[in-house]
Short mmCIF file of C-alpha atoms in Angstrom, two decimals:
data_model
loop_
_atom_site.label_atom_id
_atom_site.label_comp_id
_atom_site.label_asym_id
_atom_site.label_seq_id
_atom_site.Cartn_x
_atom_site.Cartn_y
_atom_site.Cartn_z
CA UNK I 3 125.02 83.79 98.79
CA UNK I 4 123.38 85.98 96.10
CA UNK I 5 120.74 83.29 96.07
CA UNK I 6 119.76 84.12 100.10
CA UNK I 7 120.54 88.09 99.01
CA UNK I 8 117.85 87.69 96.36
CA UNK I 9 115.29 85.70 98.75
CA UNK I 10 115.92 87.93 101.21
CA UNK I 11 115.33 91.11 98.65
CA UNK I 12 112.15 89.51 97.55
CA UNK I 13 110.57 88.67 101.07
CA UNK I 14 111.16 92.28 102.17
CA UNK I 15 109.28 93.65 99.16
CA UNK I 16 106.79 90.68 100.18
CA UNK I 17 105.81 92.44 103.60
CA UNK I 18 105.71 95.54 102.06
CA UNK I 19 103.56 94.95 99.45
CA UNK I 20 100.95 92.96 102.65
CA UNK I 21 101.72 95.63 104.69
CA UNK I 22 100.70 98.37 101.66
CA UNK I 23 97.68 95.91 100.93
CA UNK I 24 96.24 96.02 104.52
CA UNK I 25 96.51 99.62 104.66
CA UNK I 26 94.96 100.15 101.41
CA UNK I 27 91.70 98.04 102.28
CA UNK I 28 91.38 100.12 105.62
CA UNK I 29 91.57 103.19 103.70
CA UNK I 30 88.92 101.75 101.02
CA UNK I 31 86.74 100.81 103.73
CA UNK I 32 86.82 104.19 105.53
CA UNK I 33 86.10 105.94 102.27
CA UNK I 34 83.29 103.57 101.05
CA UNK I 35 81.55 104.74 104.98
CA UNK I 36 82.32 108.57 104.08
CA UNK I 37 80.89 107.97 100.97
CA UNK I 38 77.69 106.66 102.17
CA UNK I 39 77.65 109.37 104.95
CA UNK I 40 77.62 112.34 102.27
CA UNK I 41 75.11 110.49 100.31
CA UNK I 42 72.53 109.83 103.23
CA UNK I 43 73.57 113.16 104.97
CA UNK I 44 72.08 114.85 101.85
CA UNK I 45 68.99 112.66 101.85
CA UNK I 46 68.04 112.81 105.54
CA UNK I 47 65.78 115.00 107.15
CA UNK I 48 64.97 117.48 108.76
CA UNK I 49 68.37 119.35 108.58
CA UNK I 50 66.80 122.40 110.97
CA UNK I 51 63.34 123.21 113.04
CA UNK I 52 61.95 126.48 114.22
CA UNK I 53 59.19 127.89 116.27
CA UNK I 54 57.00 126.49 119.18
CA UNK I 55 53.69 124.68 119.40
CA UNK I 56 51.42 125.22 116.28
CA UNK I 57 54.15 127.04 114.72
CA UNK I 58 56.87 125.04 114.96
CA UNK I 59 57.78 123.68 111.27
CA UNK I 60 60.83 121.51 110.29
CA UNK I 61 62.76 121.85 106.65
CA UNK I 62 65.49 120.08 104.50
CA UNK I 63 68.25 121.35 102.34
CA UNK I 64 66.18 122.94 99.79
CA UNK I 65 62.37 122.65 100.92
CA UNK I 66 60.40 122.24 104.14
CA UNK I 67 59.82 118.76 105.47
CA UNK I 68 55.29 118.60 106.24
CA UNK I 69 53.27 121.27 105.62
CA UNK I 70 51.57 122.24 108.90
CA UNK I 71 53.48 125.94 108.56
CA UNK I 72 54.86 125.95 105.30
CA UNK I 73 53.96 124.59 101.86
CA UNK I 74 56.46 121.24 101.69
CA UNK I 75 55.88 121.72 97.93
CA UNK I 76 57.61 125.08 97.49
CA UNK I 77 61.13 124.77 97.64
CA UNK I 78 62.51 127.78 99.08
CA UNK I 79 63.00 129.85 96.69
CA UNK I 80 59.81 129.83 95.68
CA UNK I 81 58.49 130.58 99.17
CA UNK I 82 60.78 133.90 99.28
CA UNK I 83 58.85 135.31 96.64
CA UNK I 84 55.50 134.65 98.54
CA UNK I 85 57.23 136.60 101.59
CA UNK I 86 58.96 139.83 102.61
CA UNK I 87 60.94 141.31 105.01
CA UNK I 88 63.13 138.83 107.14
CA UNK I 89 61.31 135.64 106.12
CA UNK I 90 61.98 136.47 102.79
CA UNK I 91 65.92 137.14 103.86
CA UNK I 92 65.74 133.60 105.30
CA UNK I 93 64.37 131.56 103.18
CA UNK I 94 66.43 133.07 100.37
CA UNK I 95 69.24 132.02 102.64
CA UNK I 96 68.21 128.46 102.99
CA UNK I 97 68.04 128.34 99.33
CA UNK I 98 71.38 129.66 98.64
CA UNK I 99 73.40 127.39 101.64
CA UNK I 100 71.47 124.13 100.58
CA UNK I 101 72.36 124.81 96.95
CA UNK I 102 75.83 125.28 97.88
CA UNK I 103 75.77 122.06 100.17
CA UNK I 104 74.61 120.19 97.87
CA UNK I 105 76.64 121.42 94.78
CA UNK I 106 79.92 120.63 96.81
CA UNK I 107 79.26 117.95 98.60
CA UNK I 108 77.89 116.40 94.90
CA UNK I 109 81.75 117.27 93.81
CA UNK I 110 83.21 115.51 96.63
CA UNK I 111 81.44 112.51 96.91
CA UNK I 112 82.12 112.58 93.21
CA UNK I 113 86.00 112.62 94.60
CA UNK I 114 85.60 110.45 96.87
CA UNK I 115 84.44 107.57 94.13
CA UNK I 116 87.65 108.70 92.28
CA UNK I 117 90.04 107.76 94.96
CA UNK I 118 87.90 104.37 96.10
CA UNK I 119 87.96 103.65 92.41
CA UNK I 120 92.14 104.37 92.74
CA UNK I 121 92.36 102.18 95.81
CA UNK I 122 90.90 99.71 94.12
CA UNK I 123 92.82 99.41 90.48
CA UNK I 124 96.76 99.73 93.04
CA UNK I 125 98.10 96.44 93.08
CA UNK I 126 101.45 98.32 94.07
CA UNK I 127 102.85 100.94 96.23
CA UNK I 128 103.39 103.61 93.51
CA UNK I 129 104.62 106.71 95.07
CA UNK I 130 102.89 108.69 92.54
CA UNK I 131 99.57 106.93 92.47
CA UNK I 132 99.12 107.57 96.32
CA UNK I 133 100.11 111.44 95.96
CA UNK I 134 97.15 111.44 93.45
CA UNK I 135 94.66 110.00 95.95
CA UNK I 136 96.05 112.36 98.41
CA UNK I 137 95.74 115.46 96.53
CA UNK I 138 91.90 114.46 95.55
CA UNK I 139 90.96 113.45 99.60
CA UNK I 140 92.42 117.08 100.22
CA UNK I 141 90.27 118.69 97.89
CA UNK I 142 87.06 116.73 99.00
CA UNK I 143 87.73 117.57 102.21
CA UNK I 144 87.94 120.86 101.67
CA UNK I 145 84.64 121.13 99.47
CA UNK I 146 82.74 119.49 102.51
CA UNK I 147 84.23 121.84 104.85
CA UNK I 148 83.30 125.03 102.49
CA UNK I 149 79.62 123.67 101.71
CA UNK I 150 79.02 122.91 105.54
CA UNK I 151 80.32 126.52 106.44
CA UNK I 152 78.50 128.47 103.81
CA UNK I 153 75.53 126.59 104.78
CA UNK I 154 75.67 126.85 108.73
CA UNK I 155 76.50 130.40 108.08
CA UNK I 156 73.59 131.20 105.69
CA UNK I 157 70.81 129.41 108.04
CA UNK I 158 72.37 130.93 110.75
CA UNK I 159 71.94 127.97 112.63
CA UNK I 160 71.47 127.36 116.46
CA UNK I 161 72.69 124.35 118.58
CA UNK I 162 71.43 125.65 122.03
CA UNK I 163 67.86 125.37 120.21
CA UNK I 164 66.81 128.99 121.11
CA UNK I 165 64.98 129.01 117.78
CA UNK I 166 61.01 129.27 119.19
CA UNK I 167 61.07 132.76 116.80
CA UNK I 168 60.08 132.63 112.74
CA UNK I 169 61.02 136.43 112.72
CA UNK I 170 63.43 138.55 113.93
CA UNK I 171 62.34 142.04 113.33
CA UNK I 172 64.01 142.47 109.69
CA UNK I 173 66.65 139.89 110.49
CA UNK I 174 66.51 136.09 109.54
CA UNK I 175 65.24 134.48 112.82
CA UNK I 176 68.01 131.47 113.42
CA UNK I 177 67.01 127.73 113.29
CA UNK I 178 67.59 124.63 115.54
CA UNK I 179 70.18 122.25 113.63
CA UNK I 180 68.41 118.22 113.99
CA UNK I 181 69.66 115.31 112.73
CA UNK I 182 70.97 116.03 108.68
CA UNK I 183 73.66 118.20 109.70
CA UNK I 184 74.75 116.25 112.60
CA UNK I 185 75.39 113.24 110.73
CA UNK I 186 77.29 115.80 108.28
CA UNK I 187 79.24 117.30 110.74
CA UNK I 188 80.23 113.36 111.96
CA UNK I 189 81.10 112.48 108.39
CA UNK I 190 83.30 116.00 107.53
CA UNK I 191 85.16 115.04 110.82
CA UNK I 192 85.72 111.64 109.69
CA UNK I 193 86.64 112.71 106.55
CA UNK I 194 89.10 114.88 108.15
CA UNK I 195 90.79 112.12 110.25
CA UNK I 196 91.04 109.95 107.11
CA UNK I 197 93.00 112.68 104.84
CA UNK I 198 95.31 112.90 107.96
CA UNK I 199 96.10 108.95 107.99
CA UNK I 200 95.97 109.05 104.15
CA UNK I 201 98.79 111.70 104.14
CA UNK I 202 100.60 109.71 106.45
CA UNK I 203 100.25 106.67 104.15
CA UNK I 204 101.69 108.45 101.45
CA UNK I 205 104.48 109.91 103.71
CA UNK I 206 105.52 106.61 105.02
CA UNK I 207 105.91 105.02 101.28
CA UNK I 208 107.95 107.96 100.32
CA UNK I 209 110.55 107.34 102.91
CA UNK I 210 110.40 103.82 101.78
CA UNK I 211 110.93 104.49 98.46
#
């Protein structure tokens, strides 16, 4: 009788143990996608365009992208100093919110690795270890969401492209978001969804416990 007790004890932590496993691979998986989604939403371009015809120019996170307006060897920075007014307001922006962006987003993918590293080294469903991958997943997410912000806010960045204007009087003239932070905003709201489900892994094993 406590032979079948035992067997029985055993088969349950068995399951849970597969069932932990599983879960843990999804997660790993998932993470290993955000991962690669921060790294190429960084490297991608163009991130914005703006203006019409022969004036139209395109730019990444810290320079423009071909030189047919601007000088795609200036980053821009350096392209504020050769302006004034609001072109020099806007490009001073774009320096500042892809700096941020990229700062951030180069602490949470650095997060990120931390936790897939984690994932990886759990053989067991330790309370405690999961509660550490939670609390890093929070804090990534919430570095992507701050560097995405400051940078959408900065640009002042337009998805009904009505962005034909370099100037705007004194005022930064807005830009036309294209494909950079798209696949950004995809991988903060995937990011988001899997620090929900990762919560609710942890949640589940505590009321296992």
């Amino acid at each position: 009788m406590l032979g079948n007790f035992i067997r029985r004890k055993e088969n349950s932590i068995y399951k849970s143990e597969m069932k932990y496993f599983i879960w843990r691979m999804i997660h790993l998986i998932v993470f290993l996608i955000i991962l690669a989604g921060l790294l190429l939403s960084v490297v991608i371009v163009p991130w914005f365009s703006q203006g019409e015809g022969a004036s139209n120019w395109e730019g990444g996170l810290l320079s423009p992208y071909g030189e047919d307006v601007y000088d795609e060897d200036k980053t821009y920075s350096e392209l504020a100093e050769d302006s004034s007014g609001g072109v020099e307001e806007m490009f001073d922006n774009l320096w500042i919110g892809g700096m941020v962006y990229l700062i951030l987003t180069a602490f949470s993918c650095l997060l990120i690795l931390v936790v897939i590293i984690l994932l990886i080294c759990q053989r067991h469903t330790k309370v405690e270890k999961i509660f550490a991958t939670v609390v890093l997943v929070v804090i990534s997410l919430g570095c992507q969401l701050a560097g995405f912000i400051s940078w959408a806010t900065l640009s002042k960045v337009d998805y009904e492209e009505d962005c034909e204007d370099l100037v705007d009087g004194e005022d930064p003239a807005p830009v036309c978001a294209e494909e950079g932070p798209m696949i950004a905003l995809a991988v903060l709201l995937l990011l988001g969804v899997a620090t929900f489900l990762h919560c609710c892994l942890w949640c589940c094993l505590r009321r296992e416990r």
